[in-house]
């Protein structure tokens, strides 16, 4: 019998918290035993817990961690295809393959994610406008279904299940392994051009004008600035550096960065409109328009990973991560209205990120779609007043055709979700066929009425 441990978990934002029964299987037969014995009413997979909200929480249900399933299974240098188990982390892929000249084709803002979690959330990165989300580079997935069967899903085989699993937040089954195509690179550095934008319109104009010139484009945005400087930004535009651009003898070597750590939850008064405004002003002024700056892989893609447990900065009450994408034709208007509301409320943090998305993701519940996306952190202060404000933001987003990201969400309502994700019914039909008893569920899935509550 596989034993469980009852405990309380949270999303990375430390806002959503639920108590469930945690399992840590070591073999595939352990997984099958858990599912067939049905120790709990329902289960959800969990990797490293970097989803911000309640996607990997399961109130009074089972939580199956996949971190023991972390073997590299096969790599073909000619095709650049890696096969690995779902518990392999992006950090492990980078440390093993980047020194050999192979990089991840897509990565989010942290390397502390598992392959299974990346697929379940169809993660995107700074190159979405060029290369799409992670699903563009996934060849196939091996999925353990509620019946105990292991099914291979791809664009050619079990296509519907493939589309439901990509971005399907773990509700179709347990991802066991996957084949992913890596990218060949000559160095572990990015050649970055920094451009400052005095306001939102200028930032969008620069991203539009440089769309084809850079593989990676991202902007830090000041969400507290107002009037003529509203949305002032620092744009970081980059391409992989060739080995000829790098002066080091080992251009593919990884730089060891000293890690800092936030040892405890900081007092809530540390983050306030005044401290955030001061930080934003300092951050904006420290940059100049410069070209060809060589930045190491970790510093460019994972600036926050150098601070372990950085989520504690927001205190014990945590924060709300809010990410929206507006369709291309409505992006400028939607972002302007959203920033106006945020700056007036003075509740936004220093982690505002603006990017341009390319084509829609491959999953039925994938978040990315063509347009502009803004991600920001809102410290949880003010209780019901803040919750009311978030509801108002949701209404504004809906009014401009926007969509919220499930991997970041904590508060969306079922009706808002259904309007934002028109392929929900198609997803539910596939889930009903592959999981007729609703064995795979989560706190988020029940909150959003994706599945019915059988617990």
CSV table of C-alpha atoms in Angstrom, one decimal:
chain,number,residue,atom,x,y,z
A,1,UNK,CA,0.0,0.0,0.0
A,2,UNK,CA,1.3,3.4,-1.0
A,3,UNK,CA,1.1,5.7,2.0
A,4,UNK,CA,0.0,9.3,1.9
A,5,UNK,CA,0.9,12.3,4.1
A,6,UNK,CA,-1.8,14.8,5.0
A,7,UNK,CA,-0.7,18.4,4.7
A,8,UNK,CA,-1.4,21.9,3.6
A,9,UNK,CA,0.2,23.1,0.3
A,10,UNK,CA,0.0,26.5,-1.4
A,11,UNK,CA,0.6,27.8,-4.9
A,12,UNK,CA,3.8,29.8,-5.5
A,13,UNK,CA,2.0,33.0,-4.7
A,14,UNK,CA,1.3,31.8,-1.1
A,15,UNK,CA,-2.3,33.0,-1.6
A,16,UNK,CA,-4.2,29.8,-2.4
A,17,UNK,CA,-3.8,27.1,0.3
A,18,UNK,CA,-5.5,23.8,0.6
A,19,UNK,CA,-5.1,20.6,2.7
A,20,UNK,CA,-4.8,17.3,0.8
A,21,UNK,CA,-3.2,13.9,0.9
A,22,UNK,CA,0.2,13.8,-0.7
A,23,UNK,CA,1.7,10.7,-2.4
A,24,UNK,CA,5.3,10.3,-3.7
A,25,UNK,CA,5.4,7.2,-5.9
A,26,UNK,CA,8.7,5.9,-7.2
A,27,UNK,CA,7.6,3.5,-9.9
A,28,UNK,CA,4.9,3.4,-12.5
A,29,UNK,CA,3.3,0.4,-10.8
A,30,UNK,CA,3.0,2.7,-7.7
A,31,UNK,CA,1.1,5.2,-9.8
A,32,UNK,CA,-1.2,2.5,-11.1
A,33,UNK,CA,-1.8,1.1,-7.6
A,34,UNK,CA,-2.9,4.6,-6.4
A,35,UNK,CA,-5.3,5.1,-9.2
A,36,UNK,CA,-6.8,1.6,-9.2
A,37,UNK,CA,-7.2,1.4,-5.4
A,38,UNK,CA,-8.8,4.9,-5.4
A,39,UNK,CA,-7.6,5.8,-1.9
A,40,UNK,CA,-9.1,9.2,-2.5
A,41,UNK,CA,-12.0,10.5,-4.5
A,42,UNK,CA,-9.8,12.4,-6.9
A,43,UNK,CA,-6.1,13.2,-7.7
A,44,UNK,CA,-4.0,15.8,-9.4
A,45,UNK,CA,-0.3,15.7,-10.4
A,46,UNK,CA,2.2,18.2,-8.9
A,47,UNK,CA,5.7,19.0,-9.9
A,48,UNK,CA,7.8,21.7,-8.1
A,49,UNK,CA,4.8,23.8,-7.2
A,50,UNK,CA,5.6,26.8,-9.3
A,51,UNK,CA,2.1,27.4,-10.6
A,52,UNK,CA,0.9,30.5,-8.7
A,53,UNK,CA,-2.6,29.6,-7.9
A,54,UNK,CA,-4.6,26.3,-7.2
A,55,UNK,CA,-3.9,24.3,-10.4
A,56,UNK,CA,-1.8,21.8,-8.4
A,57,UNK,CA,-3.9,21.9,-5.2
A,58,UNK,CA,-6.6,19.4,-4.3
A,59,UNK,CA,-8.7,20.1,-1.3
A,60,UNK,CA,-9.3,16.9,0.7
A,61,UNK,CA,-8.1,15.0,-2.4
A,62,UNK,CA,-4.9,13.2,-3.5
A,63,UNK,CA,-1.8,15.1,-4.7
A,64,UNK,CA,0.7,12.9,-6.6
A,65,UNK,CA,4.2,14.4,-6.9
A,66,UNK,CA,6.2,13.4,-10.0
A,67,UNK,CA,9.6,14.5,-8.9
A,68,UNK,CA,10.9,10.8,-8.5
A,69,UNK,CA,10.2,10.3,-12.2
A,70,UNK,CA,13.1,12.3,-13.5
A,71,UNK,CA,15.1,10.0,-15.8
A,72,UNK,CA,16.5,11.0,-19.2
A,73,UNK,CA,15.5,8.2,-21.5
A,74,UNK,CA,17.0,9.0,-24.9
A,75,UNK,CA,18.7,11.8,-26.9
A,76,UNK,CA,19.3,11.9,-30.7
A,77,UNK,CA,22.0,14.4,-31.5
A,78,UNK,CA,21.0,14.4,-35.2
A,79,UNK,CA,17.3,15.2,-34.7
A,80,UNK,CA,17.9,17.1,-31.4
A,81,UNK,CA,15.1,15.2,-29.9
A,82,UNK,CA,15.2,14.5,-26.1
A,83,UNK,CA,12.9,11.9,-24.5
A,84,UNK,CA,12.6,12.2,-20.7
A,85,UNK,CA,10.2,11.5,-17.8
A,86,UNK,CA,7.8,14.2,-16.7
A,87,UNK,CA,9.6,14.9,-13.4
A,88,UNK,CA,12.8,16.1,-15.2
A,89,UNK,CA,13.3,19.8,-14.5
A,90,UNK,CA,14.3,22.5,-16.9
A,91,UNK,CA,17.3,23.1,-14.7
A,92,UNK,CA,18.4,19.5,-15.2
A,93,UNK,CA,18.0,19.8,-19.0
A,94,UNK,CA,20.0,23.1,-19.0
A,95,UNK,CA,22.9,21.7,-16.9
A,96,UNK,CA,23.3,18.6,-19.0
A,97,UNK,CA,22.6,19.8,-22.5
A,98,UNK,CA,23.5,23.5,-22.7
A,99,UNK,CA,27.3,22.8,-22.3
A,100,UNK,CA,26.9,20.4,-25.3
A,101,UNK,CA,25.3,23.1,-27.4
A,102,UNK,CA,21.6,22.4,-27.0
A,103,UNK,CA,19.1,24.8,-25.4
A,104,UNK,CA,15.5,24.6,-24.4
A,105,UNK,CA,13.3,25.8,-27.3
A,106,UNK,CA,10.9,27.7,-24.9
A,107,UNK,CA,11.3,28.5,-21.2
A,108,UNK,CA,9.2,30.4,-18.7
A,109,UNK,CA,10.8,32.8,-16.2
A,110,UNK,CA,12.0,30.1,-13.9
A,111,UNK,CA,14.0,26.9,-14.6
A,112,UNK,CA,12.5,25.3,-11.5
A,113,UNK,CA,9.6,23.7,-13.4
A,114,UNK,CA,9.1,20.1,-14.5
A,115,UNK,CA,8.6,18.9,-18.1
A,116,UNK,CA,5.2,17.6,-17.1
A,117,UNK,CA,4.2,20.9,-15.5
A,118,UNK,CA,5.4,22.8,-18.5
A,119,UNK,CA,3.2,20.7,-20.8
A,120,UNK,CA,0.2,20.8,-18.5
A,121,UNK,CA,0.4,24.7,-18.5
A,122,UNK,CA,1.6,25.0,-22.1
A,123,UNK,CA,4.3,27.5,-20.9
A,124,UNK,CA,5.6,30.3,-23.0
A,125,UNK,CA,8.6,32.5,-22.9
A,126,UNK,CA,10.2,35.6,-24.3
A,127,UNK,CA,10.3,34.1,-27.8
A,128,UNK,CA,6.6,33.4,-28.2
A,129,UNK,CA,6.3,35.8,-31.1
A,130,UNK,CA,8.8,33.7,-33.0
A,131,UNK,CA,8.6,30.2,-31.7
A,132,UNK,CA,5.3,29.8,-29.9
A,133,UNK,CA,4.7,28.0,-26.6
A,134,UNK,CA,6.3,24.7,-25.4
A,135,UNK,CA,3.6,22.7,-27.2
A,136,UNK,CA,5.1,23.7,-30.6
A,137,UNK,CA,8.1,21.7,-29.7
A,138,UNK,CA,6.5,18.6,-28.1
A,139,UNK,CA,6.5,15.6,-30.4
A,140,UNK,CA,4.4,13.3,-28.2
A,141,UNK,CA,3.3,12.5,-24.7
A,142,UNK,CA,2.9,9.3,-22.8
A,143,UNK,CA,-0.2,9.6,-20.6
A,144,UNK,CA,-1.4,7.4,-17.7
A,145,UNK,CA,-5.2,7.5,-17.8
A,146,UNK,CA,-7.7,6.8,-15.1
A,147,UNK,CA,-8.2,3.2,-16.3
A,148,UNK,CA,-4.5,2.5,-15.8
A,149,UNK,CA,-3.8,2.5,-19.6
A,150,UNK,CA,-0.7,4.2,-20.9
A,151,UNK,CA,-1.5,6.1,-24.1
A,152,UNK,CA,0.7,7.9,-26.6
A,153,UNK,CA,-0.6,11.2,-27.7
A,154,UNK,CA,0.7,13.3,-30.6
A,155,UNK,CA,-0.5,15.3,-33.6
A,156,UNK,CA,-0.8,12.0,-35.4
A,157,UNK,CA,-2.0,9.7,-32.7
A,158,UNK,CA,-4.9,10.4,-30.3
A,159,UNK,CA,-4.9,14.0,-31.5
A,160,UNK,CA,-7.9,15.1,-29.4
A,161,UNK,CA,-6.3,13.8,-26.2
A,162,UNK,CA,-3.0,15.5,-27.2
A,163,UNK,CA,-4.8,18.9,-27.6
A,164,UNK,CA,-6.7,18.3,-24.3
A,165,UNK,CA,-3.5,17.4,-22.4
A,166,UNK,CA,-1.5,20.4,-23.7
A,167,UNK,CA,-2.5,23.2,-21.3
A,168,UNK,CA,-5.0,20.9,-19.7
A,169,UNK,CA,-3.7,21.5,-16.1
A,170,UNK,CA,-3.4,17.8,-15.4
A,171,UNK,CA,-7.0,16.9,-15.8
A,172,UNK,CA,-6.7,14.2,-18.5
A,173,UNK,CA,-4.3,12.0,-16.7
A,174,UNK,CA,-0.7,11.8,-15.4
A,175,UNK,CA,2.0,12.7,-17.9
A,176,UNK,CA,4.7,10.1,-17.7
A,177,UNK,CA,7.2,11.2,-20.3
A,178,UNK,CA,7.5,13.2,-23.5
A,179,UNK,CA,9.7,13.8,-26.5
A,180,UNK,CA,10.8,17.4,-27.0
A,181,UNK,CA,13.0,18.9,-29.7
A,182,UNK,CA,15.8,21.0,-28.4
A,183,UNK,CA,17.5,23.9,-30.1
A,184,UNK,CA,21.1,24.0,-31.3
A,185,UNK,CA,23.1,27.0,-30.0
A,186,UNK,CA,26.8,28.1,-30.2
A,187,UNK,CA,27.1,29.7,-26.8
A,188,UNK,CA,25.4,30.1,-23.5
A,189,UNK,CA,25.1,33.8,-23.9
A,190,UNK,CA,22.4,36.2,-25.3
A,191,UNK,CA,23.3,39.3,-27.2
A,192,UNK,CA,20.9,41.9,-25.8
A,193,UNK,CA,19.9,45.4,-26.9
A,194,UNK,CA,18.3,47.6,-24.2
A,195,UNK,CA,15.8,50.2,-25.3
A,196,UNK,CA,13.9,52.5,-23.0
A,197,UNK,CA,10.3,53.6,-23.7
A,198,UNK,CA,8.9,56.7,-22.2
A,199,UNK,CA,5.3,55.3,-22.2
A,200,UNK,CA,3.2,52.4,-23.2
A,201,UNK,CA,2.6,53.4,-26.8
A,202,UNK,CA,6.3,53.7,-27.4
A,203,UNK,CA,6.9,50.3,-25.9
A,204,UNK,CA,4.3,48.7,-28.1
A,205,UNK,CA,5.7,50.6,-31.2
A,206,UNK,CA,9.2,49.3,-30.5
A,207,UNK,CA,8.0,45.7,-30.0
A,208,UNK,CA,6.0,46.0,-33.3
A,209,UNK,CA,9.0,47.4,-35.2
A,210,UNK,CA,11.5,44.9,-33.9
A,211,UNK,CA,9.3,41.8,-34.0
A,212,UNK,CA,11.3,40.1,-36.8
A,213,UNK,CA,14.7,41.2,-35.6
A,214,UNK,CA,14.9,39.5,-32.3
A,215,UNK,CA,14.2,35.9,-31.1
A,216,UNK,CA,13.6,37.2,-27.6
A,217,UNK,CA,11.6,40.3,-26.7
A,218,UNK,CA,10.4,41.3,-23.3
A,219,UNK,CA,9.7,44.6,-21.5
A,220,UNK,CA,9.8,45.4,-17.8
A,221,UNK,CA,6.9,47.9,-17.3
A,222,UNK,CA,6.2,50.4,-14.6
A,223,UNK,CA,2.6,49.8,-13.6
A,224,UNK,CA,2.5,52.7,-11.2
A,225,UNK,CA,3.6,55.5,-13.5
A,226,UNK,CA,0.8,57.8,-14.6
A,227,UNK,CA,-0.2,60.4,-17.2
A,228,UNK,CA,2.5,61.0,-19.8
A,229,UNK,CA,4.8,58.3,-18.4
A,230,UNK,CA,2.2,55.6,-17.9
A,231,UNK,CA,3.6,52.3,-18.9
A,232,UNK,CA,7.2,53.5,-19.2
A,233,UNK,CA,9.3,50.5,-19.9
A,234,UNK,CA,12.8,49.0,-20.3
A,235,UNK,CA,12.8,46.6,-23.3
A,236,UNK,CA,15.3,43.7,-23.5
A,237,UNK,CA,15.7,42.4,-27.0
A,238,UNK,CA,18.0,39.5,-27.7
A,239,UNK,CA,19.4,36.8,-29.9
A,240,UNK,CA,21.6,33.9,-29.1
A,241,UNK,CA,25.2,34.9,-29.3
A,242,UNK,CA,27.5,33.1,-31.7
A,243,UNK,CA,30.7,31.6,-30.4
A,244,UNK,CA,32.6,34.3,-32.3
A,245,UNK,CA,30.9,37.0,-30.2
A,246,UNK,CA,31.9,35.4,-26.9
A,247,UNK,CA,35.5,36.1,-25.7
A,248,UNK,CA,35.6,33.1,-23.4
A,249,UNK,CA,37.5,30.0,-24.2
A,250,UNK,CA,34.4,27.9,-23.4
A,251,UNK,CA,31.5,29.8,-24.9
A,252,UNK,CA,29.0,27.1,-23.8
A,253,UNK,CA,30.1,27.1,-20.1
A,254,UNK,CA,27.4,27.9,-17.5
A,255,UNK,CA,28.0,30.7,-15.1
A,256,UNK,CA,27.7,29.9,-11.4
A,257,UNK,CA,25.7,32.6,-9.8
A,258,UNK,CA,25.7,33.1,-6.1
A,259,UNK,CA,22.3,32.4,-4.7
A,260,UNK,CA,20.5,34.7,-2.2
A,261,UNK,CA,17.7,33.5,0.0
A,262,UNK,CA,14.7,35.2,1.6
A,263,UNK,CA,14.7,33.2,4.9
A,264,UNK,CA,11.3,34.2,6.2
A,265,UNK,CA,8.2,36.0,5.1
A,266,UNK,CA,8.9,39.8,5.2
A,267,UNK,CA,6.6,42.1,7.1
A,268,UNK,CA,3.7,43.3,5.0
A,269,UNK,CA,4.7,47.0,5.3
A,270,UNK,CA,7.9,46.4,3.3
A,271,UNK,CA,6.0,46.4,0.0
A,272,UNK,CA,3.9,49.5,-0.2
A,273,UNK,CA,3.1,52.1,-2.9
A,274,UNK,CA,6.0,54.3,-1.8
A,275,UNK,CA,8.7,51.5,-1.7
A,276,UNK,CA,7.5,50.1,-5.0
A,277,UNK,CA,7.4,53.5,-6.7
A,278,UNK,CA,10.9,54.2,-5.4
A,279,UNK,CA,12.1,50.8,-6.8
A,280,UNK,CA,10.5,51.4,-10.2
A,281,UNK,CA,12.1,54.8,-10.5
A,282,UNK,CA,15.5,53.4,-9.6
A,283,UNK,CA,15.1,50.4,-12.0
A,284,UNK,CA,14.0,52.6,-14.9
A,285,UNK,CA,16.9,55.1,-14.5
A,286,UNK,CA,19.6,52.4,-14.1
A,287,UNK,CA,19.3,51.4,-17.8
A,288,UNK,CA,20.5,53.2,-20.9
A,289,UNK,CA,19.9,52.5,-24.5
A,290,UNK,CA,22.7,50.1,-25.3
A,291,UNK,CA,23.4,47.4,-27.9
A,292,UNK,CA,25.2,44.1,-28.0
A,293,UNK,CA,25.5,43.4,-24.3
A,294,UNK,CA,26.4,39.8,-23.6
A,295,UNK,CA,24.2,38.3,-20.9
A,296,UNK,CA,24.7,34.8,-19.6
A,297,UNK,CA,21.8,32.3,-20.0
A,298,UNK,CA,20.6,32.3,-16.4
A,299,UNK,CA,20.7,36.1,-16.0
A,300,UNK,CA,18.7,36.7,-19.1
A,301,UNK,CA,16.0,34.0,-18.7
A,302,UNK,CA,15.8,33.5,-15.0
A,303,UNK,CA,16.7,36.8,-13.1
A,304,UNK,CA,14.5,35.9,-10.1
A,305,UNK,CA,16.0,32.4,-9.7
A,306,UNK,CA,19.0,33.9,-8.1
A,307,UNK,CA,16.8,34.7,-5.1
A,308,UNK,CA,15.6,31.5,-3.5
A,309,UNK,CA,12.1,31.7,-2.0
A,310,UNK,CA,11.6,35.2,-3.5
A,311,UNK,CA,7.8,34.7,-3.0
A,312,UNK,CA,8.4,35.4,0.7
A,313,UNK,CA,9.0,39.1,-0.2
A,314,UNK,CA,5.2,39.5,-0.2
A,315,UNK,CA,4.8,38.4,3.4
A,316,UNK,CA,2.6,35.6,4.8
A,317,UNK,CA,-0.5,36.8,3.1
A,318,UNK,CA,1.1,36.3,-0.3
A,319,UNK,CA,0.2,37.9,-3.6
A,320,UNK,CA,-2.0,37.5,-6.6
A,321,UNK,CA,-0.3,36.9,-9.9
A,322,UNK,CA,-2.4,38.3,-12.7
A,323,UNK,CA,-1.6,37.7,-16.4
A,324,UNK,CA,-3.8,38.7,-19.3
A,325,UNK,CA,-3.5,38.6,-23.0
A,326,UNK,CA,-5.5,41.0,-25.2
A,327,UNK,CA,-6.1,40.3,-28.9
A,328,UNK,CA,-3.8,42.2,-31.2
A,329,UNK,CA,-6.4,44.6,-32.4
A,330,UNK,CA,-7.5,45.5,-28.9
A,331,UNK,CA,-4.1,45.3,-27.1
A,332,UNK,CA,-3.3,49.0,-27.0
A,333,UNK,CA,-6.7,50.0,-25.8
A,334,UNK,CA,-7.0,47.2,-23.3
A,335,UNK,CA,-3.6,47.6,-21.8
A,336,UNK,CA,-4.1,51.4,-21.5
A,337,UNK,CA,-7.3,51.0,-19.6
A,338,UNK,CA,-5.8,48.3,-17.4
A,339,UNK,CA,-2.8,50.3,-16.5
A,340,UNK,CA,-4.9,53.4,-15.8
A,341,UNK,CA,-6.9,51.3,-13.3
A,342,UNK,CA,-3.8,49.8,-11.7
A,343,UNK,CA,-2.0,53.1,-11.3
A,344,UNK,CA,-5.0,54.7,-9.7
A,345,UNK,CA,-5.4,51.9,-7.3
A,346,UNK,CA,-1.7,51.9,-6.4
A,347,UNK,CA,-1.7,48.2,-5.7
A,348,UNK,CA,0.7,46.9,-8.3
A,349,UNK,CA,4.2,45.5,-7.6
A,350,UNK,CA,7.5,45.9,-9.3
A,351,UNK,CA,7.2,42.7,-11.3
A,352,UNK,CA,5.4,44.0,-14.4
A,353,UNK,CA,6.2,42.2,-17.7
A,354,UNK,CA,5.0,43.0,-21.2
A,355,UNK,CA,5.4,40.7,-24.2
A,356,UNK,CA,4.1,40.1,-27.6
A,357,UNK,CA,2.5,36.7,-28.4
A,358,UNK,CA,2.5,35.0,-31.8
A,359,UNK,CA,0.0,32.4,-32.9
A,360,UNK,CA,-2.5,30.6,-30.5
A,361,UNK,CA,-1.3,27.7,-28.4
A,362,UNK,CA,-2.0,24.1,-29.5
A,363,UNK,CA,-4.1,23.1,-26.5
A,364,UNK,CA,-7.9,23.5,-26.0
A,365,UNK,CA,-7.1,25.4,-22.8
A,366,UNK,CA,-3.9,27.0,-23.9
A,367,UNK,CA,-3.5,30.6,-22.8
A,368,UNK,CA,-1.3,32.2,-25.5
A,369,UNK,CA,-3.0,33.8,-28.5
A,370,UNK,CA,-1.9,36.5,-30.9
A,371,UNK,CA,-1.7,39.8,-29.1
A,372,UNK,CA,0.0,41.5,-26.1
A,373,UNK,CA,0.3,40.0,-22.7
A,374,UNK,CA,0.9,41.7,-19.4
A,375,UNK,CA,1.9,39.8,-16.2
A,376,UNK,CA,2.0,41.5,-12.8
A,377,UNK,CA,2.1,40.7,-9.1
A,378,UNK,CA,-0.4,42.3,-6.7
A,379,UNK,CA,0.4,42.0,-3.0
A,380,UNK,CA,-2.6,40.7,-1.2
A,381,UNK,CA,-3.6,43.6,1.0
A,382,UNK,CA,-7.1,44.8,1.9
A,383,UNK,CA,-9.1,41.6,1.9
A,384,UNK,CA,-12.5,42.0,0.3
A,385,UNK,CA,-11.7,45.4,-1.2
A,386,UNK,CA,-8.9,43.8,-3.2
A,387,UNK,CA,-11.0,40.9,-4.2
A,388,UNK,CA,-13.6,43.4,-5.5
A,389,UNK,CA,-10.9,45.2,-7.4
A,390,UNK,CA,-9.8,42.0,-9.1
A,391,UNK,CA,-13.4,41.3,-10.2
A,392,UNK,CA,-13.4,44.7,-11.7
A,393,UNK,CA,-10.2,44.0,-13.6
A,394,UNK,CA,-11.7,40.7,-14.9
A,395,UNK,CA,-14.7,42.7,-16.3
A,396,UNK,CA,-12.4,45.1,-17.9
A,397,UNK,CA,-10.3,42.3,-19.5
A,398,UNK,CA,-13.5,40.6,-20.8
A,399,UNK,CA,-14.7,43.9,-22.3
A,400,UNK,CA,-11.6,44.1,-24.5
A,401,UNK,CA,-11.6,40.4,-25.4
A,402,UNK,CA,-8.8,39.4,-23.1
A,403,UNK,CA,-8.0,36.1,-21.5
A,404,UNK,CA,-6.4,35.2,-18.1
A,405,UNK,CA,-3.7,32.5,-17.7
A,406,UNK,CA,-4.8,29.5,-15.7
A,407,UNK,CA,-1.2,28.8,-14.3
A,408,UNK,CA,-1.3,32.2,-12.6
A,409,UNK,CA,-5.0,32.4,-11.7
A,410,UNK,CA,-6.5,32.2,-8.2
A,411,UNK,CA,-9.8,34.1,-8.3
A,412,UNK,CA,-11.5,33.8,-11.7
A,413,UNK,CA,-15.2,32.9,-11.6
A,414,UNK,CA,-16.7,30.0,-13.6
A,415,UNK,CA,-18.7,32.4,-15.8
A,416,UNK,CA,-15.6,34.5,-16.6
A,417,UNK,CA,-13.6,31.4,-17.4
A,418,UNK,CA,-16.3,30.0,-19.7
A,419,UNK,CA,-16.4,33.2,-21.7
A,420,UNK,CA,-12.6,33.5,-22.0
A,421,UNK,CA,-12.1,29.8,-23.1
A,422,UNK,CA,-14.7,29.0,-25.8
A,423,UNK,CA,-13.2,25.5,-26.3
A,424,UNK,CA,-14.1,24.5,-22.8
A,425,UNK,CA,-17.0,22.3,-23.9
A,426,UNK,CA,-14.8,20.4,-26.3
A,427,UNK,CA,-12.3,19.8,-23.5
A,428,UNK,CA,-15.0,18.6,-21.2
A,429,UNK,CA,-16.2,16.1,-23.9
A,430,UNK,CA,-12.7,14.6,-24.3
A,431,UNK,CA,-12.2,14.5,-20.5
A,432,UNK,CA,-15.6,12.7,-20.0
A,433,UNK,CA,-14.5,10.0,-22.5
A,434,UNK,CA,-11.0,9.5,-21.1
A,435,UNK,CA,-11.9,10.0,-17.4
A,436,UNK,CA,-15.6,9.1,-17.0
A,437,UNK,CA,-15.5,8.9,-13.2
A,438,UNK,CA,-13.7,12.2,-12.8
A,439,UNK,CA,-10.7,10.7,-11.1
A,440,UNK,CA,-8.5,13.6,-12.0
A,441,UNK,CA,-9.5,16.9,-10.4
A,442,UNK,CA,-8.1,19.9,-8.6
A,443,UNK,CA,-9.2,22.8,-6.5
A,444,UNK,CA,-9.0,25.0,-9.6
A,445,UNK,CA,-11.0,22.5,-11.7
A,446,UNK,CA,-13.8,22.5,-9.2
A,447,UNK,CA,-13.6,26.3,-8.6
A,448,UNK,CA,-14.0,26.9,-12.3
A,449,UNK,CA,-16.6,24.2,-12.8
A,450,UNK,CA,-14.4,22.4,-15.3
A,451,UNK,CA,-15.3,19.2,-13.4
A,452,UNK,CA,-18.0,18.4,-11.0
A,453,UNK,CA,-17.3,18.0,-7.3
A,454,UNK,CA,-17.5,14.4,-6.3
A,455,UNK,CA,-15.6,14.6,-3.0
